[in-house]
Coordinates of C-alpha atoms in Angstrom, one line a residue:
Chain A
M1 CA -0.1 0.2 0.1
I2 CA 1.3 3.0 -0.8
I3 CA 0.8 6.4 1.7
V4 CA 0.6 9.7 1.5
G5 CA 0.5 11.5 4.3
E6 CA -2.5 13.9 4.2
L7 CA -1.2 16.2 7.5
I8 CA 0.7 19.5 5.7
N9 CA -2.1 20.8 4.4
A10 CA -3.1 24.7 5.1
T11 CA -6.8 23.4 5.0
R12 CA -6.0 22.4 8.5
K13 CA -5.7 25.3 11.2
A14 CA -3.0 24.3 12.6
V15 CA -0.8 24.1 9.6
K16 CA -2.3 27.3 8.2
A17 CA -1.4 29.2 11.4
A18 CA 2.8 27.0 11.4
I19 CA 3.2 28.5 8.0
E20 CA 1.9 31.8 8.1
A21 CA 4.0 32.6 11.6
R22 CA 6.9 30.2 9.5
D23 CA 7.1 28.2 12.2
R24 CA 9.8 25.4 11.3
E25 CA 8.7 22.9 14.7
T26 CA 5.4 22.3 13.8
I27 CA 5.9 21.4 10.3
Q28 CA 9.1 19.6 11.0
S29 CA 7.4 17.1 13.8
L30 CA 4.3 16.8 11.3
A31 CA 7.0 15.3 8.6
K32 CA 8.8 13.1 10.9
D33 CA 5.7 11.7 12.5
Q34 CA 4.2 10.7 9.4
A35 CA 7.6 9.3 8.0
E36 CA 7.8 7.2 11.3
A37 CA 4.4 5.9 10.5
K38 CA 5.4 4.1 7.4
A39 CA 4.3 7.2 4.6
D40 CA 5.7 6.8 1.5
Y41 CA 5.4 10.4 0.5
I42 CA 4.6 13.4 2.0
D43 CA 1.6 15.4 1.2
V44 CA 2.1 19.0 1.1
N45 CA -0.4 21.7 0.3
A46 CA -0.8 25.6 1.1
G47 CA -3.5 26.1 -1.3
V48 CA -5.6 28.8 0.7
F49 CA -2.9 30.6 0.6
V50 CA -3.8 32.3 -2.6
E51 CA -1.3 35.0 -3.3
N52 CA 2.2 33.5 -2.5
E53 CA 1.1 29.8 -2.5
A54 CA 4.3 28.9 -4.4
G55 CA 6.8 30.7 -1.9
C56 CA 4.5 29.0 0.7
L57 CA 5.6 25.4 -1.0
K58 CA 9.4 26.2 -0.5
W59 CA 9.2 27.1 2.9
V60 CA 7.4 23.9 3.9
I61 CA 10.0 21.7 1.1
D62 CA 12.8 23.0 2.7
E63 CA 11.9 22.8 6.0
V64 CA 10.0 18.6 5.9
L65 CA 13.3 18.4 3.0
E66 CA 15.6 19.3 6.5
A67 CA 13.5 16.5 8.7
V68 CA 13.0 13.2 6.3
P69 CA 15.5 14.1 3.8
E70 CA 14.7 10.4 2.5
V71 CA 11.2 10.6 2.3
P72 CA 9.7 11.8 -1.7
F73 CA 7.3 14.5 -1.9
C74 CA 3.4 14.7 -2.8
I75 CA 3.0 18.2 -3.8
D76 CA -0.9 18.8 -4.0
S77 CA -2.5 22.0 -5.4
S78 CA -4.7 23.0 -8.1
S79 CA -2.4 25.6 -9.2
P80 CA -0.4 24.5 -12.2
K81 CA 2.0 27.1 -11.8
A82 CA 2.3 26.3 -8.1
I83 CA 3.2 22.5 -9.1
E84 CA 5.6 23.5 -11.6
T85 CA 7.5 25.6 -9.2
A86 CA 7.6 23.5 -6.8
V87 CA 8.9 20.3 -8.9
G88 CA 11.4 22.4 -10.0
Y89 CA 12.6 23.6 -6.7
L90 CA 12.3 20.1 -5.5
R91 CA 14.5 18.9 -8.6
E92 CA 17.5 21.0 -7.3
K93 CA 17.2 19.7 -3.5
T94 CA 16.9 15.8 -4.1
S95 CA 17.1 13.3 -6.4
L96 CA 13.6 11.5 -5.0
V97 CA 11.3 11.5 -7.3
P98 CA 8.1 13.4 -6.6
M99 CA 4.2 13.1 -6.8
V100 CA 2.5 15.3 -8.5
N101 CA -1.3 15.1 -7.0
S102 CA -3.0 15.8 -9.3
I103 CA -3.6 15.9 -13.3
S104 CA -7.5 15.0 -14.7
L105 CA -9.4 15.1 -17.9
E106 CA -10.4 18.7 -17.4
T107 CA -9.4 20.9 -20.4
G108 CA -7.6 23.8 -18.9
R109 CA -5.4 21.7 -16.2
F110 CA -4.6 18.8 -18.8
D111 CA -3.0 20.8 -20.9
A112 CA -1.1 23.2 -18.4
L113 CA 0.1 20.1 -16.7
I114 CA 1.2 17.9 -19.2
P115 CA 4.3 20.0 -20.3
L116 CA 5.9 19.2 -16.8
L117 CA 4.9 15.4 -17.1
A118 CA 5.6 14.3 -20.6
G119 CA 8.6 12.3 -20.6
T120 CA 9.2 12.7 -17.1
D121 CA 9.5 10.1 -13.6
L122 CA 7.3 12.2 -12.7
K123 CA 4.4 10.7 -10.1
V124 CA 1.4 11.6 -10.8
V125 CA -1.7 11.2 -9.5
A126 CA -4.5 11.2 -12.0
L127 CA -8.2 12.3 -10.7
C128 CA -10.9 11.2 -12.8
M129 CA -12.6 14.5 -13.5
S130 CA -13.1 15.7 -16.8
S131 CA -14.6 19.2 -18.1
E132 CA -18.0 17.1 -18.2
G133 CA -17.8 17.5 -14.0
M134 CA -17.3 14.8 -11.8
P135 CA -18.7 10.6 -12.9
E136 CA -21.9 9.4 -11.2
T137 CA -21.3 6.0 -11.9
T138 CA -18.4 3.1 -12.2
D139 CA -19.1 3.1 -16.3
Q140 CA -18.6 7.0 -16.1
R141 CA -14.9 6.7 -13.9
V142 CA -13.6 3.7 -16.2
S143 CA -14.1 5.9 -19.1
V144 CA -12.9 9.3 -17.8
A145 CA -10.0 6.6 -16.2
D146 CA -9.3 5.3 -20.2
K147 CA -9.1 8.4 -21.3
L148 CA -6.6 9.8 -18.8
I149 CA -4.5 7.2 -18.8
N150 CA -3.8 6.6 -22.7
K151 CA -3.2 10.2 -22.8
L152 CA -0.9 9.8 -20.5
V153 CA 0.9 7.0 -21.7
N154 CA 0.9 8.6 -25.2
N155 CA 3.1 11.6 -23.7
N156 CA 5.1 9.0 -22.4
I157 CA 4.3 8.8 -18.1
P158 CA 4.6 5.2 -17.6
L159 CA 1.2 3.8 -16.9
E160 CA 3.3 2.0 -13.2
N161 CA 3.8 6.2 -12.5
I162 CA 0.6 7.0 -12.6
H163 CA -2.2 6.7 -9.9
V164 CA -5.3 7.0 -10.6
D165 CA -8.3 8.2 -8.5
P166 CA -11.2 7.3 -9.5
L167 CA -13.1 10.2 -7.2
V168 CA -15.0 9.1 -4.1
Q169 CA -18.0 11.1 -3.4
S170 CA -20.2 11.3 -0.6
L171 CA -23.2 8.2 0.3
G172 CA -25.3 10.7 2.1
T173 CA -25.8 11.9 -1.5
N174 CA -26.3 8.8 -3.3
S175 CA -26.2 5.1 -1.7
D176 CA -24.8 4.0 -5.2
Y177 CA -21.6 5.8 -4.7
G178 CA -19.9 3.5 -2.9
M179 CA -20.0 0.7 -5.2
A180 CA -19.4 2.7 -8.0
F181 CA -15.8 3.9 -6.4
L182 CA -15.1 0.3 -5.6
T183 CA -15.8 -1.3 -8.6
A184 CA -14.1 1.0 -10.4
V185 CA -11.2 0.8 -8.9
E186 CA -11.7 -3.2 -9.5
R187 CA -11.5 -2.4 -13.6
I188 CA -8.9 -0.2 -13.2
M189 CA -6.5 -2.0 -11.7
T190 CA -7.6 -5.4 -13.4
E191 CA -8.0 -3.5 -17.1
F192 CA -4.8 -1.5 -16.6
P193 CA -2.3 -3.7 -15.8
G194 CA 0.8 -2.3 -13.7
V195 CA -1.5 1.2 -13.0
H196 CA -1.7 2.6 -9.7
T197 CA -4.9 3.4 -7.8
M198 CA -5.2 6.1 -5.3
C199 CA -7.8 8.1 -3.2
G200 CA -8.4 10.4 -0.5
L201 CA -11.3 8.3 0.9
S202 CA -12.6 10.8 3.3
N203 CA -15.7 12.6 0.9
I204 CA -17.5 8.8 1.1
S205 CA -18.8 9.8 5.2
F206 CA -19.5 13.6 4.3
G207 CA -23.0 14.4 5.9
M208 CA -23.2 11.3 7.4
P209 CA -22.2 10.6 11.8
A210 CA -19.9 8.4 12.3
R211 CA -17.3 8.8 9.7
P212 CA -14.4 7.3 11.1
F213 CA -15.7 4.3 11.2
L214 CA -17.4 4.5 7.9
N215 CA -13.9 5.4 7.0
Q216 CA -12.3 2.9 8.2
N217 CA -14.4 -0.2 6.8
F218 CA -14.8 1.7 3.3
M219 CA -10.6 1.4 3.1
V220 CA -10.8 -2.6 4.3
M221 CA -13.5 -2.8 0.7
A222 CA -11.9 -0.8 -1.3
I223 CA -7.8 -2.7 -0.4
A224 CA -10.4 -6.4 -1.1
R225 CA -11.3 -4.7 -4.6
G226 CA -7.4 -3.7 -5.4
L227 CA -6.7 0.1 -4.3
D228 CA -3.2 0.3 -3.9
G229 CA -2.6 4.1 -2.4
A230 CA -5.0 5.9 -0.2
I231 CA -4.0 9.9 1.3
V232 CA -4.4 9.4 4.9
N233 CA -3.8 10.4 8.5
P234 CA -0.3 8.1 8.9
L235 CA -1.2 8.8 12.3
D236 CA -5.0 7.7 12.9
R237 CA -3.4 4.1 14.6
K238 CA -6.7 2.2 14.2
M239 CA -7.1 3.4 10.3
M240 CA -3.5 1.9 9.7
A241 CA -4.8 -1.1 11.9
N242 CA -7.2 -1.5 9.2
I243 CA -4.9 -1.3 6.0
I244 CA -2.5 -3.8 7.5
T245 CA -4.9 -6.0 8.3
A246 CA -6.8 -5.7 5.4
E247 CA -3.5 -5.9 3.3
A248 CA -2.7 -9.6 4.9
L249 CA -6.4 -10.8 4.3
A250 CA -5.8 -9.6 0.4
G251 CA -2.9 -11.3 0.1
K252 CA -0.8 -8.9 0.0
D253 CA 1.5 -9.8 3.0
S254 CA 3.5 -12.8 2.5
Y255 CA 3.6 -15.1 5.4
C256 CA 1.2 -11.8 6.9
M257 CA 4.8 -11.3 7.9
N258 CA 3.7 -7.6 8.4
F259 CA 0.4 -8.2 9.8
L260 CA 2.0 -10.2 12.4
K261 CA 4.9 -7.6 13.1
A262 CA 2.2 -4.8 13.5
Y263 CA 0.7 -7.2 16.2
R264 CA 3.9 -8.0 18.4
A265 CA 4.5 -4.0 18.7
G266 CA 0.5 -3.5 19.9
A267 CA -0.8 -1.7 16.7
I268 CA -3.7 -4.0 16.3
P269 CA -6.4 -4.3 18.0
G270 CA -8.6 -7.2 19.9
Chain B
M1 CA -27.3 -9.0 4.6
I2 CA -29.0 -12.7 5.8
I3 CA -27.4 -13.6 9.3
V4 CA -27.6 -17.6 10.3
G5 CA -27.1 -17.7 13.9
E6 CA -24.5 -19.8 15.0
L7 CA -24.9 -20.0 18.7
I8 CA -26.9 -23.3 19.1
N9 CA -24.4 -25.3 18.4
A10 CA -23.3 -28.3 21.0
T11 CA -19.3 -27.8 19.8
R12 CA -19.6 -25.7 22.1
K13 CA -19.2 -26.5 25.9
A14 CA -21.9 -24.8 27.3
V15 CA -25.1 -25.8 24.7
K16 CA -23.6 -29.3 25.1
A17 CA -23.7 -29.2 28.5
A18 CA -27.9 -27.6 28.1
I19 CA -28.6 -30.1 25.8
E20 CA -27.2 -33.0 27.8
A21 CA -29.5 -31.4 31.0
R22 CA -32.3 -30.8 29.0
D23 CA -32.1 -27.2 30.2
R24 CA -34.7 -25.4 28.4
E25 CA -33.4 -21.9 29.5
T26 CA -29.9 -21.9 28.3
I27 CA -31.2 -23.0 24.7
Q28 CA -34.6 -20.8 24.6
S29 CA -32.5 -17.5 25.9
L30 CA -30.0 -18.2 23.1
A31 CA -33.0 -19.0 20.4
K32 CA -34.8 -15.1 21.8
D33 CA -30.9 -13.1 22.4
Q34 CA -30.1 -13.7 19.2
A35 CA -33.9 -13.8 17.5
E36 CA -33.8 -10.1 19.0
A37 CA -30.1 -9.8 17.5
K38 CA -31.6 -9.9 13.9
A39 CA -30.9 -13.3 13.2
D40 CA -32.7 -14.6 9.9
Y41 CA -31.9 -18.0 10.9
I42 CA -31.1 -20.3 14.0
D43 CA -28.8 -22.8 13.3
V44 CA -29.0 -25.7 15.1
N45 CA -26.3 -28.5 15.8
A46 CA -26.3 -31.8 17.7
G47 CA -23.4 -32.9 15.8
V48 CA -21.5 -34.2 19.2
F49 CA -24.3 -36.2 19.8
V50 CA -23.5 -39.1 17.8
E51 CA -25.7 -41.8 19.2
N52 CA -29.0 -39.4 19.2
E53 CA -28.4 -36.9 16.9
A54 CA -31.9 -37.0 15.5
G55 CA -33.3 -37.3 18.6
C56 CA -30.8 -34.5 20.5
L57 CA -32.2 -32.6 17.7
K58 CA -35.9 -32.8 18.1
W59 CA -35.5 -31.7 21.2
V60 CA -33.1 -28.1 20.3
I61 CA -36.5 -27.7 17.5
D62 CA -39.5 -28.0 20.5
E63 CA -37.9 -25.5 22.5
V64 CA -36.3 -22.7 20.1
L65 CA -40.0 -22.9 18.3
E66 CA -41.6 -22.4 21.9
A67 CA -39.1 -19.0 22.2
V68 CA -39.4 -18.0 19.0
P69 CA -41.9 -19.1 16.4
E70 CA -41.1 -16.5 13.9
V71 CA -37.9 -17.2 13.4
P72 CA -36.9 -20.2 10.2
F73 CA -34.1 -23.1 11.4
C74 CA -30.7 -24.0 9.9
I75 CA -30.3 -27.4 10.2
D76 CA -26.8 -28.2 10.3
S77 CA -25.3 -32.0 10.6
S78 CA -22.8 -33.7 8.8
S79 CA -25.5 -36.5 9.5
P80 CA -27.7 -36.7 5.7
K81 CA -30.0 -39.1 8.4
A82 CA -30.7 -36.7 10.8
I83 CA -31.3 -33.5 8.5
E84 CA -33.7 -35.6 7.0
T85 CA -35.2 -36.5 10.2
A86 CA -34.9 -33.2 11.3
V87 CA -36.3 -31.5 8.6
G88 CA -39.2 -34.3 8.6
Y89 CA -40.2 -33.0 12.6
L90 CA -40.2 -29.6 11.6
R91 CA -42.3 -29.6 8.4
E92 CA -44.8 -31.0 10.8
K93 CA -44.6 -28.0 13.4
T94 CA -44.0 -25.4 11.5
S95 CA -44.5 -24.0 7.8
L96 CA -41.2 -22.3 8.2
V97 CA -39.4 -22.9 5.1
P98 CA -35.8 -24.1 6.4
M99 CA -32.5 -24.2 5.2
V100 CA -29.9 -27.3 5.2
N101 CA -26.8 -27.0 6.4
S102 CA -24.9 -28.3 3.8
I103 CA -24.9 -30.0 0.9
S104 CA -21.8 -30.5 -1.0
L105 CA -19.9 -32.3 -4.3
E106 CA -18.7 -35.6 -2.4
T107 CA -20.5 -38.6 -4.1
G108 CA -21.7 -40.1 -0.9
R109 CA -23.2 -36.9 1.0
F110 CA -24.6 -35.0 -2.5
D111 CA -26.4 -38.1 -3.4
A112 CA -28.1 -38.5 0.6
L113 CA -29.2 -35.5 1.0
I114 CA -30.5 -34.9 -3.2
P115 CA -33.8 -37.0 -2.2
L116 CA -35.0 -34.7 1.0
L117 CA -34.0 -31.6 -1.8
A118 CA -35.1 -32.4 -5.0
G119 CA -38.2 -30.3 -6.0
T120 CA -38.8 -28.4 -2.7
D121 CA -38.5 -25.2 -1.4
L122 CA -35.9 -26.3 1.1
K123 CA -33.4 -23.4 1.4
V124 CA -29.4 -25.3 1.0
V125 CA -25.9 -24.0 2.0
A126 CA -24.0 -25.6 -1.0
L127 CA -20.6 -26.3 0.3
C128 CA -17.9 -26.0 -2.2
M129 CA -16.1 -29.1 -1.3
S130 CA -16.0 -32.7 -3.8
S131 CA -14.8 -35.8 -3.5
E132 CA -11.3 -34.4 -4.0
G133 CA -11.4 -32.6 -1.3
M134 CA -11.2 -29.3 -0.1
P135 CA -10.3 -26.6 -3.1
E136 CA -7.2 -23.9 -3.6
T137 CA -7.6 -21.4 -6.0
T138 CA -10.8 -19.5 -6.9
D139 CA -11.0 -21.5 -10.0
Q140 CA -11.4 -25.0 -8.0
R141 CA -13.5 -23.4 -5.5
V142 CA -16.2 -21.5 -9.0
S143 CA -15.4 -25.0 -10.7
V144 CA -17.0 -26.8 -7.8
A145 CA -19.6 -24.5 -7.3
D146 CA -21.0 -24.4 -10.7
K147 CA -21.2 -28.0 -10.9
L148 CA -22.7 -27.9 -7.7
I149 CA -25.1 -25.5 -8.7
N150 CA -26.1 -27.1 -12.2
K151 CA -26.6 -30.4 -10.4
L152 CA -28.9 -28.8 -7.8
V153 CA -30.9 -26.9 -10.8
N154 CA -31.8 -30.2 -13.0
N155 CA -32.5 -30.8 -9.6
N156 CA -35.2 -28.5 -9.4
I157 CA -34.2 -26.1 -6.3
P158 CA -34.1 -22.7 -8.0
L159 CA -31.1 -20.6 -7.7
E160 CA -32.9 -18.8 -4.9
N161 CA -32.8 -21.6 -2.9
I162 CA -29.2 -21.9 -3.2
H163 CA -26.6 -19.9 -0.6
V164 CA -23.0 -21.5 -1.9
D165 CA -20.5 -21.4 0.5
P166 CA -17.2 -21.0 -1.3
L167 CA -15.5 -22.6 1.3
V168 CA -13.4 -20.2 3.8
Q169 CA -9.4 -21.6 4.9
S170 CA -6.9 -19.9 7.3
L171 CA -4.7 -17.4 6.4
G172 CA -1.9 -18.5 8.6
T173 CA -1.5 -21.4 6.2
N174 CA -1.4 -19.7 3.0
S175 CA -1.7 -16.1 2.7
D176 CA -3.6 -16.7 -0.8
Y177 CA -6.5 -17.9 1.3
G178 CA -8.0 -15.3 1.9
M179 CA -8.2 -13.2 -2.3
A180 CA -9.2 -16.8 -2.9
F181 CA -12.3 -16.8 -1.2
L182 CA -13.0 -13.1 -2.3
T183 CA -12.5 -13.7 -5.7
A184 CA -14.3 -16.8 -5.6
V185 CA -17.8 -15.0 -4.1
E186 CA -17.6 -12.2 -6.8
R187 CA -17.5 -14.9 -9.7
I188 CA -20.4 -16.8 -8.3
M189 CA -22.2 -13.8 -7.6
T190 CA -22.1 -12.5 -11.6
E191 CA -21.9 -16.0 -13.1
F192 CA -25.0 -16.9 -11.4
P193 CA -27.2 -14.1 -10.9
G194 CA -29.7 -14.9 -8.3
V195 CA -27.8 -17.2 -5.9
H196 CA -26.7 -16.7 -3.0
T197 CA -23.2 -17.0 -0.9
M198 CA -23.5 -18.0 2.6
C199 CA -20.3 -18.8 4.8
G200 CA -19.0 -19.4 8.2
L201 CA -15.9 -17.0 7.9
S202 CA -13.8 -17.5 11.1
N203 CA -11.7 -19.7 10.1
I204 CA -10.2 -17.2 8.4
S205 CA -7.9 -16.3 11.7
F206 CA -7.1 -20.2 12.3
G207 CA -3.8 -20.2 13.9
M208 CA -3.0 -16.0 14.2
P209 CA -4.0 -13.2 16.8
A210 CA -6.3 -11.1 16.7
R211 CA -8.6 -13.4 15.6
P212 CA -11.7 -11.2 15.7
F213 CA -10.0 -7.6 14.4
L214 CA -9.1 -10.4 11.4
N215 CA -12.6 -12.2 10.9
Q216 CA -14.4 -8.3 11.2
N217 CA -12.7 -6.7 8.9
F218 CA -12.9 -10.5 5.9
M219 CA -16.5 -10.0 6.7
V220 CA -16.5 -6.1 5.2
M221 CA -13.9 -7.1 2.8
A222 CA -16.3 -9.7 1.8
I223 CA -19.4 -7.9 1.5
A224 CA -17.5 -5.8 -0.9
R225 CA -16.9 -8.9 -3.3
G226 CA -21.0 -9.6 -2.9
L227 CA -21.6 -12.0 0.2
D228 CA -24.9 -11.3 1.1
G229 CA -25.3 -14.2 3.8
A230 CA -22.9 -15.1 6.7
I231 CA -23.5 -18.2 9.6
V232 CA -22.3 -15.7 12.6
N233 CA -23.1 -14.7 16.5
P234 CA -25.0 -12.2 16.1
L235 CA -25.3 -10.9 19.4
D236 CA -21.0 -9.5 18.9
R237 CA -22.1 -6.2 19.1
K238 CA -18.7 -5.1 16.8
M239 CA -19.2 -8.0 13.9
M240 CA -22.8 -6.9 13.9
A241 CA -21.6 -2.7 13.2
N242 CA -19.1 -4.0 10.6
I243 CA -21.4 -5.4 8.5
I244 CA -24.5 -2.9 8.9
T245 CA -22.0 -0.5 7.6
A246 CA -20.2 -2.9 5.1
E247 CA -23.5 -3.3 4.0
A248 CA -24.2 1.0 3.3
L249 CA -21.2 1.1 2.1
A250 CA -22.0 -1.6 -0.3
G251 CA -25.3 0.1 -2.2
K252 CA -27.3 -2.5 -0.6
D253 CA -28.6 -0.2 2.8
S254 CA -30.8 2.6 0.4
Y255 CA -30.4 6.1 2.3
C256 CA -28.7 4.5 4.5
M257 CA -31.3 3.8 6.6
N258 CA -30.3 1.1 8.5
F259 CA -27.1 2.3 9.0
L260 CA -28.7 5.6 10.2
K261 CA -31.0 3.3 12.7
A262 CA -28.1 1.7 14.0
Y263 CA -26.5 4.4 15.2
R264 CA -29.1 6.5 16.8
A265 CA -29.0 2.9 18.5
G266 CA -25.6 3.1 19.8
A267 CA -24.6 0.1 17.3
I268 CA -22.2 1.9 15.8
P269 CA -19.1 2.8 16.9
G270 CA -17.0 6.6 16.7

């Protein structure tokens, strides 16, 4: 499972305040804690600083790099310009290959980001969204994924560097949205062998009670359908226990070694 | 989800003792508690009483029928003779259609049970086991299921009365056994529309630590792949919370009504 640690996101009040105050300690300890909790990537998002997003990202990058030089970044922004600046900056500072979060089939966004990505070794989150809006059904998700994957591959981005996000929507809006996502994950993983899937799945429980329990169960279901990456809080011990256990049950943990190690470390309930 | 309440099973010491002592209260309260916890069937198993299994079953049936006349039975035995006696006895006492647990493709067992089942409205658990032994892979499971379903249908047992059990085996023995089962569930549900699937899934964690957590997660994964029945302890609040939540996430709970009702009743953690 590819874990993208989501905590350094300026939509979170404490992170916004830390970036505003150039509070190195807060940012660095978020980075260290996530690295210790086995995050494979550290997501950084400074999108709330509309006037100076790229500048804020650079500062965050410096701090995180100093704290955890061995964990690659996931550069998370709705601004192609900010992504370009941050990736360029990172490339000068580390040889670790970052992930770009995210490209989509929306015309403006695709065209703005493809020059940065084409022919490179960058990892990219490919969000199943098009200029026609958000997909509703499994078929719509797979259709957008199909077009997006093909366009990326035609731009010399290897399949194994593409992490398709089939887009989780709230179960409270439509009882079929969970299954539409899950079936899309399975079809994408089956129809494009080698590609990855990725998502931030907490939207599933938007507007519902018992959100953590819904999110944990949905993660387990997604792993059962083939999901191999997620943008989560790696410090959420319950969620991580579910991920480790689901991976073992899904046959992705030889001899259940990782599960047994986690159990011995007290990380698995019961 | 079709819940078969598993508690009245004489392999459990307290149940064995209660049957031996003709302790009506213990058996009746197990029946009532499971009915209250929404069991769709009450499983009864008296297999440990080799000398007088059918007699013990009859006594248990009388007690359970008096306690919960509105819940059908699941007659659970490895002895075709005991099943035949119990089903005959039940048919005289109630119009509720029982489930037979289980037929398989093992020659002796199939031939012994088919006269009882053929052309009737009895529900039947069809265990994916053949004279060649236990299946290892998904393909072997689906192959046995295919033959078994066809033979049952050819004996005028409607598809919707067949509950295929693809056979859960321990993850500790082979890391692929979880996925072999899960994929078999999905293929059986897809390739034989109308058929049901059913299992006792606690074997998945046999020999492992943290068994309840493994079992709960495996249940959630199986529901994500289409499982629509299980032989479980309906008094296990955590497992039932997982089932209710997974059903909502799998789009099997219109407007999440059942989930929300369970949440309001305090049955969903978090």
